[in-house]
Short mmCIF file of C-alpha atoms in Angstrom, two decimals:
data_model
loop_
_atom_site.label_atom_id
_atom_site.label_comp_id
_atom_site.label_asym_id
_atom_site.label_seq_id
_atom_site.Cartn_x
_atom_site.Cartn_y
_atom_site.Cartn_z
CA MET A 1 122.72 26.86 -74.72
CA ASN A 2 124.59 25.54 -72.63
CA ARG A 3 127.62 24.70 -75.55
CA ALA A 4 129.79 26.89 -72.39
CA VAL A 5 130.48 23.93 -70.02
CA LEU A 6 131.31 21.35 -72.50
CA PRO A 7 135.32 21.79 -72.48
CA ALA A 8 135.11 21.75 -68.49
CA LEU A 9 132.95 18.58 -68.94
CA LEU A 10 135.22 16.88 -71.91
CA PRO A 11 137.78 14.56 -69.66
CA GLY A 12 134.95 13.45 -68.09
CA LEU A 13 133.32 12.83 -71.32
CA LEU A 14 136.60 10.72 -72.65
CA LEU A 15 136.63 8.40 -69.28
CA ALA A 16 133.79 7.68 -69.46
CA ALA A 17 133.59 6.90 -73.87
CA LEU A 18 137.18 4.80 -72.62
CA LEU A 19 134.73 2.65 -69.93
CA THR A 20 131.97 1.98 -72.07
CA GLY A 21 134.12 1.25 -74.81
CA CYS A 22 131.69 3.94 -77.67
CA SER A 23 135.63 4.15 -78.86
CA ASP A 24 135.74 0.73 -79.81
CA PRO A 25 134.01 0.23 -83.29
CA THR A 26 133.28 -3.52 -82.57
CA SER A 27 132.16 -3.18 -79.56
CA ARG A 28 128.62 -0.80 -79.23
CA PRO A 29 126.76 -0.80 -75.44
CA THR A 30 123.80 -0.04 -75.00
CA PRO A 31 123.24 3.32 -73.06
CA GLY A 32 122.46 2.76 -70.09
CA PRO A 33 120.31 0.12 -68.41
CA VAL A 34 118.31 -1.31 -70.46
CA THR A 35 118.71 -4.48 -71.91
CA ARG A 36 115.91 -5.68 -73.61
CA HIS A 37 115.46 -5.03 -77.57
CA GLU A 38 111.48 -4.09 -77.21
CA THR A 39 110.41 -1.97 -74.42
CA THR A 40 107.11 -0.06 -74.23
CA ALA A 41 106.14 3.53 -73.94
CA ALA A 42 102.55 4.00 -72.94
CA PRO A 43 99.33 2.08 -73.57
CA SER A 44 97.84 3.18 -77.12
CA SER A 45 95.82 5.37 -75.91
CA SER A 46 98.38 7.81 -74.31
CA ALA A 47 100.02 7.29 -77.60
CA GLY A 48 97.92 8.02 -80.25
CA PRO A 49 94.96 6.05 -82.14
CA THR A 50 94.76 2.26 -82.24
CA ARG A 51 95.84 0.33 -85.84
CA SER A 52 95.06 -3.29 -86.16
CA SER A 53 98.00 -4.14 -88.26
CA PRO A 54 100.86 -4.58 -86.01
CA PHE A 55 104.69 -2.61 -86.05
CA VAL A 56 107.19 -4.54 -87.82
CA PRO A 57 110.42 -2.31 -87.64
CA SER A 58 112.41 -2.38 -90.76
CA GLY A 59 116.99 -2.02 -91.28
CA ALA A 60 117.68 0.97 -90.54
CA ARG A 61 121.98 1.23 -91.65
CA ALA A 62 123.45 4.49 -91.08
CA HIS A 63 126.54 5.51 -93.11
CA VAL A 64 128.89 8.90 -93.74
CA ALA A 65 128.09 10.37 -96.68
CA SER A 66 131.10 10.89 -99.55
CA TRP A 67 131.14 13.89 -98.96
CA HIS A 68 131.12 16.75 -96.13
CA LEU A 69 129.24 20.38 -95.66
CA PRO A 70 131.18 23.39 -96.64
CA TYR A 71 132.23 24.26 -92.82
CA ALA A 72 132.01 22.12 -89.48
CA VAL A 73 128.56 23.08 -87.93
CA ALA A 74 125.96 22.36 -85.07
CA ARG A 75 122.88 23.13 -84.47
CA GLU A 76 122.08 25.01 -86.68
CA ALA A 77 118.38 25.65 -87.98
CA ALA A 78 118.06 23.34 -91.53
CA VAL A 79 114.21 23.64 -93.89
CA GLN A 80 113.47 21.40 -96.24
CA THR A 81 112.04 22.90 -99.22
CA THR A 82 111.92 20.78 -102.33
CA GLY A 83 112.37 17.17 -102.25
CA THR A 84 116.19 16.87 -101.73
CA SER A 85 117.16 20.65 -101.55
CA ALA A 86 117.20 21.89 -97.75
CA THR A 87 118.11 25.53 -96.70
CA LEU A 88 120.47 25.68 -93.92
CA ALA A 89 120.81 28.33 -91.57
CA GLY A 90 123.21 29.70 -87.76
CA GLY A 91 124.74 27.63 -85.78
CA LEU A 92 127.25 27.28 -83.70
CA LEU A 93 131.21 26.38 -85.42
CA SER A 94 134.58 25.43 -84.01
CA GLY A 95 135.80 27.01 -80.64
CA ASP A 96 132.15 28.00 -80.07
CA GLU A 97 131.60 30.82 -82.74
CA THR A 98 127.84 31.09 -83.50
CA THR A 99 126.94 32.14 -86.70
CA GLY A 100 124.91 33.60 -89.25
CA ARG A 101 126.09 32.07 -92.43
CA ALA A 102 123.28 29.77 -94.51
CA LEU A 103 123.67 28.02 -97.44
CA ARG A 104 120.84 26.02 -100.08
CA LEU A 105 121.96 22.38 -99.70
CA ASP A 106 121.41 19.45 -102.35
CA LEU A 107 120.82 16.28 -100.36
CA ALA A 108 121.89 14.06 -103.16
CA SER A 109 125.16 15.04 -104.46
CA GLY A 110 125.94 17.56 -101.57
CA HIS A 111 126.07 20.25 -103.57
CA SER A 112 126.34 24.01 -102.19
CA ARG A 113 125.26 27.02 -102.64
CA PRO A 114 126.04 29.91 -100.07
CA LEU A 115 122.79 32.62 -99.44
CA ARG A 116 122.60 35.95 -97.94
CA PRO A 117 123.83 35.36 -93.87
CA LEU A 118 121.11 35.56 -91.52
CA LEU A 119 120.11 39.41 -90.30
CA VAL A 120 121.13 37.96 -86.32
CA PRO A 121 123.51 35.02 -86.21
CA VAL A 122 122.34 32.46 -83.73
CA HIS A 123 122.52 28.67 -83.32
CA ASP A 124 120.29 26.27 -80.77
CA THR A 125 118.10 27.37 -83.52
CA ALA A 126 115.04 26.33 -85.02
CA ALA A 127 113.34 26.47 -88.47
CA GLY A 128 110.76 25.66 -90.56
CA LEU A 129 108.43 26.43 -93.72
CA VAL A 130 105.76 28.97 -92.42
CA ALA A 131 103.03 30.65 -95.74
CA GLY A 132 106.29 29.10 -97.94
CA ASN A 133 109.20 30.56 -96.78
CA PRO A 134 112.30 29.60 -94.61
CA THR A 135 111.74 31.00 -91.51
CA VAL A 136 114.28 30.76 -88.46
CA VAL A 137 112.90 30.84 -84.66
CA GLY A 138 114.69 31.83 -81.91
CA GLY A 139 117.84 30.75 -80.81
CA GLY A 140 121.19 32.03 -78.81
CA ASN A 141 124.34 33.91 -79.27
CA THR A 142 125.48 36.00 -76.16
CA SER A 143 122.06 35.04 -74.57
CA GLU A 144 119.00 34.24 -75.86
CA GLN A 145 117.15 35.56 -78.69
CA SER A 146 113.59 36.46 -79.53
CA VAL A 147 113.20 36.69 -83.59
CA VAL A 148 111.58 35.42 -86.10
CA GLN A 149 113.78 36.13 -89.47
CA THR A 150 112.52 34.49 -93.27
CA TRP A 151 114.07 34.05 -96.14
CA GLU A 152 112.19 36.11 -98.93
CA ASN A 153 113.19 37.71 -101.78
CA GLN A 154 117.25 35.94 -101.83
CA ALA A 155 117.26 37.96 -98.09
CA TRP A 156 116.29 37.28 -94.80
CA HIS A 157 114.32 39.80 -92.95
CA ARG A 158 113.32 40.22 -89.63
CA VAL A 159 109.14 39.51 -89.76
CA GLY A 160 108.19 39.45 -85.52
CA ARG A 161 109.77 37.88 -82.53
CA LEU A 162 108.14 35.26 -80.31
CA PRO A 163 106.42 36.44 -76.39
CA THR A 164 109.87 35.91 -74.69
CA THR A 165 113.65 34.31 -75.37
CA ARG A 166 113.86 31.22 -76.48
CA SER A 167 116.60 29.01 -77.68
CA ASP A 168 117.72 25.06 -77.78
CA LEU A 169 113.56 25.02 -79.33
CA SER A 170 112.34 23.12 -81.77
CA LEU A 171 110.02 23.73 -84.48
CA VAL A 172 107.47 21.11 -86.41
CA GLU A 173 105.14 22.59 -89.44
CA TRP A 174 101.17 21.88 -89.88
CA HIS A 175 98.89 23.23 -92.28
CA ARG A 176 101.64 26.31 -93.24
CA HIS A 177 102.48 26.87 -89.29
CA ALA A 178 105.10 26.64 -87.57
CA PHE A 179 104.98 25.38 -84.20
CA ALA A 180 107.70 26.35 -81.40
CA ILE A 181 107.93 23.85 -78.68
CA GLY A 182 110.01 23.48 -75.74
CA GLY A 183 113.60 25.35 -75.61
CA TYR A 184 115.01 28.08 -72.68
CA ASP A 185 114.05 31.29 -72.37
CA GLY A 186 117.52 32.41 -70.02
CA THR A 187 115.99 31.22 -66.62
CA SER A 188 113.82 27.89 -67.48
CA GLU A 189 112.37 26.18 -69.62
CA PRO A 190 108.38 27.85 -71.30
CA THR A 191 105.84 25.52 -71.89
CA ALA A 192 104.05 27.51 -73.70
CA ILE A 193 103.41 25.86 -77.37
CA LEU A 194 103.20 29.09 -79.98
CA ARG A 195 101.59 29.06 -83.51
CA VAL A 196 104.41 30.79 -85.63
CA SER A 197 102.51 33.06 -88.54
CA ARG A 198 104.59 35.80 -90.52
CA GLY A 199 105.75 37.82 -88.05
CA VAL A 200 102.89 36.13 -84.90
CA ALA A 201 103.41 34.03 -82.95
CA GLN A 202 100.46 32.83 -80.38
CA PRO A 203 99.83 30.57 -77.73
CA VAL A 204 97.71 27.30 -78.58
CA GLY A 205 98.54 25.06 -75.49
CA ALA A 206 101.52 23.96 -73.09
CA LEU A 207 103.35 21.02 -71.92
CA ILE A 208 103.58 19.03 -69.33
CA HIS A 209 106.48 19.85 -68.27
CA GLY A 210 109.12 22.00 -69.85
CA VAL A 211 112.45 20.54 -71.68
CA ARG A 212 114.97 22.01 -73.49
CA TYR A 213 117.15 20.47 -76.39
CA ALA A 214 114.88 17.52 -76.93
CA ALA A 215 114.33 15.41 -79.76
CA THR A 216 110.40 16.19 -82.02
CA ALA A 217 108.92 14.38 -84.43
CA ARG A 218 105.01 14.88 -86.64
CA VAL A 219 102.21 12.17 -87.05
CA GLY A 220 99.47 13.32 -88.49
CA SER A 221 98.27 16.31 -86.47
CA SER A 222 100.19 14.50 -83.64
CA VAL A 223 103.70 15.92 -82.31
CA PHE A 224 105.75 13.31 -79.93
CA VAL A 225 108.71 15.67 -77.88
CA PHE A 226 111.18 12.81 -76.97
CA GLY A 227 113.42 13.33 -73.54
CA GLY A 228 115.10 16.69 -73.62
CA GLU A 229 116.79 18.32 -71.19
CA ASP A 230 115.23 19.49 -67.51
CA ALA A 231 116.50 21.39 -64.87
CA GLY A 232 120.44 20.37 -66.49
CA ARG A 233 119.24 16.05 -66.39
CA GLU A 234 118.63 14.22 -69.58
CA ALA A 235 115.19 12.85 -69.43
CA ASP A 236 113.48 9.82 -70.85
CA THR A 237 109.72 10.94 -71.27
CA ILE A 238 107.55 11.38 -73.86
CA GLN A 239 104.56 13.80 -74.48
CA ARG A 240 102.21 14.02 -77.31
CA VAL A 241 101.18 17.83 -78.40
CA ASP A 242 97.64 17.14 -81.36
CA LEU A 243 98.16 20.03 -82.73
CA ALA A 244 94.40 20.39 -83.94
CA THR A 245 93.05 21.04 -79.52
CA GLY A 246 96.28 21.96 -78.30
CA GLY A 247 95.84 19.06 -76.00
CA VAL A 248 99.33 17.53 -74.86
CA GLN A 249 99.18 13.97 -73.07
CA PRO A 250 101.31 12.11 -71.68
CA ALA A 251 102.89 9.04 -73.90
CA GLY A 252 105.58 7.25 -71.49
CA HIS A 253 108.98 6.84 -71.68
CA LEU A 254 112.11 6.76 -73.56
CA PRO A 255 114.08 3.45 -73.38
CA VAL A 256 117.54 5.56 -71.82
CA PRO A 257 117.39 9.17 -70.52
CA LEU A 258 118.35 11.23 -73.59
CA GLY A 259 118.65 14.62 -74.96
CA HIS A 260 120.17 16.29 -77.48
CA ALA A 261 119.13 13.17 -79.97
CA MET A 262 117.13 13.99 -83.42
CA ALA A 263 114.44 12.52 -84.83
CA ALA A 264 112.41 11.71 -87.66
CA THR A 265 108.83 10.44 -89.22
CA VAL A 266 109.01 7.96 -92.36
CA GLY A 267 106.20 6.02 -92.92
CA GLY A 268 103.85 6.77 -89.78
CA ARG A 269 106.90 5.80 -87.42
CA ILE A 270 109.69 7.33 -85.49
CA LEU A 271 112.89 6.86 -86.15
CA VAL A 272 115.04 8.28 -82.72
CA MET A 273 118.59 8.84 -84.08
CA GLY A 274 121.69 9.49 -81.05
CA GLY A 275 122.22 12.65 -78.79
CA ARG A 276 122.89 11.79 -75.11
CA VAL A 277 122.59 9.85 -72.47
CA THR A 278 124.05 12.29 -69.34
CA PRO A 279 125.00 15.87 -70.80
CA SER A 280 128.30 14.76 -71.13
CA LEU A 281 127.74 11.29 -73.06
CA PRO A 282 126.96 11.09 -76.42
CA THR A 283 125.39 7.63 -77.60
CA ASP A 284 125.09 6.18 -81.05
CA ALA A 285 121.89 4.20 -80.93
CA MET A 286 118.51 4.15 -82.66
CA TRP A 287 115.01 3.47 -82.23
CA TRP A 288 112.35 3.02 -83.44
CA PHE A 289 108.88 4.04 -82.09
CA ASP A 290 105.57 2.68 -83.48
CA PRO A 291 102.99 6.12 -81.94
CA THR A 292 100.52 2.98 -82.51
CA THR A 293 101.41 1.16 -79.59
CA GLY A 294 104.31 3.75 -77.22
CA ARG A 295 106.42 0.40 -78.02
CA PHE A 296 110.22 0.85 -78.76
CA HIS A 297 112.44 -1.88 -80.74
CA ARG A 298 116.21 -1.68 -81.28
CA ALA A 299 117.00 -0.03 -84.99
CA GLY A 300 120.19 0.18 -84.87
CA HIS A 301 123.50 2.44 -84.11
CA LEU A 302 125.18 5.65 -85.92
CA PRO A 303 128.67 5.47 -87.55
CA SER A 304 130.06 7.15 -84.17
CA PRO A 305 128.31 8.74 -81.28
CA LEU A 306 125.97 12.18 -82.58
CA SER A 307 124.59 14.26 -81.16
CA ASP A 308 122.78 18.19 -82.94
CA ALA A 309 122.84 17.77 -86.04
CA ALA A 310 120.65 19.59 -88.47
CA VAL A 311 118.05 16.46 -89.45
CA ALA A 312 116.21 16.59 -93.59
CA SER A 313 114.69 13.31 -94.94
CA TYR A 314 113.30 12.02 -98.01
CA ARG A 315 111.81 8.78 -99.20
CA ARG A 316 113.61 6.64 -97.72
CA ARG A 317 116.92 8.43 -96.36
CA ILE A 318 117.45 10.70 -93.19
CA TRP A 319 120.46 12.85 -93.55
CA LEU A 320 122.45 14.09 -90.23
CA LEU A 321 123.86 17.44 -91.04
CA GLY A 322 127.04 18.50 -89.07
CA GLY A 323 126.87 17.84 -85.19
CA GLU A 324 128.77 16.59 -82.16
CA THR A 325 130.58 14.10 -81.69
CA PRO A 326 131.09 15.72 -79.53
CA THR A 327 133.81 18.29 -81.52
CA VAL A 328 131.72 19.75 -84.52
CA THR A 329 131.60 18.16 -87.36
CA ASP A 330 130.77 18.40 -91.11
CA SER A 331 130.02 15.32 -91.33
CA VAL A 332 126.46 14.15 -93.03
CA THR A 333 125.74 10.90 -92.17
CA VAL A 334 122.92 9.31 -93.84
CA VAL A 335 119.90 6.47 -93.00
CA GLY A 336 119.04 4.24 -95.22
CA LEU A 337 115.91 2.59 -94.70
CA ARG A 338 114.78 -0.94 -96.08
#
């Protein structure tokens, strides 16, 4: 929940962007020292089960959608309910204002309708389906929160609390449960992985090291935790969480340190998008990650550097909703896959 330091960092961000050419759409340098087109994150034994067929990265073409969100927002919660229908709740508005606004969004058309607001406004939050209901877990406003809020009977309800406060976290769904991973409790990055049921959050495992603002994606029962911030610096580590056993293993390294990024699973592969290579320098790079070998492959670029957007996907499209460019935006980026 380090949004408050962004104004102080903005001059450095603009200077870094000018030095690296990020503002020049015809010049797209790869952030960090990595220049090779393929990099190995880890042996397949630590990245997941092996398979015989080779990984063939497909094209990923990103563009800005013709429609916009009703308001500029970042660090909000997004829950996909059915097909192209998603619920957005909370987030950070322009001017560092935490909101409780919520809406139902049709990703195909951009049409939206407002919902009743959250009972507790939060940003740096996460959400998923718990027992079939959109559920927002933790987050922050003036301080970190532990509240669990569920949408049911056309209203939000407080249905429980986490064992401790937690913002900057991820939530993944598996077997009608949601699992809270990573985050920040106000003083440190907790390692406990929590299984969230209605009104109950139970520890089921622990990360090797705590991270906040990590990108996460699930393949089967395995969740890959990409980078994140650790002690105020972007991390390049990958951790693999086995939701069936609670076990956690190291799964290699990212091509560059990365926090505040977005990730989505597509056909057994994971696309890692955008984020920040330092706390003040966003990136537009996209990478394919093969969970079976731990290898990364370049996947192109977003239209512009982007971090902290909500993610939704359906079939061969991924939507990045709002986010920071570094200012909070109402734009929607669509990534089409071939």
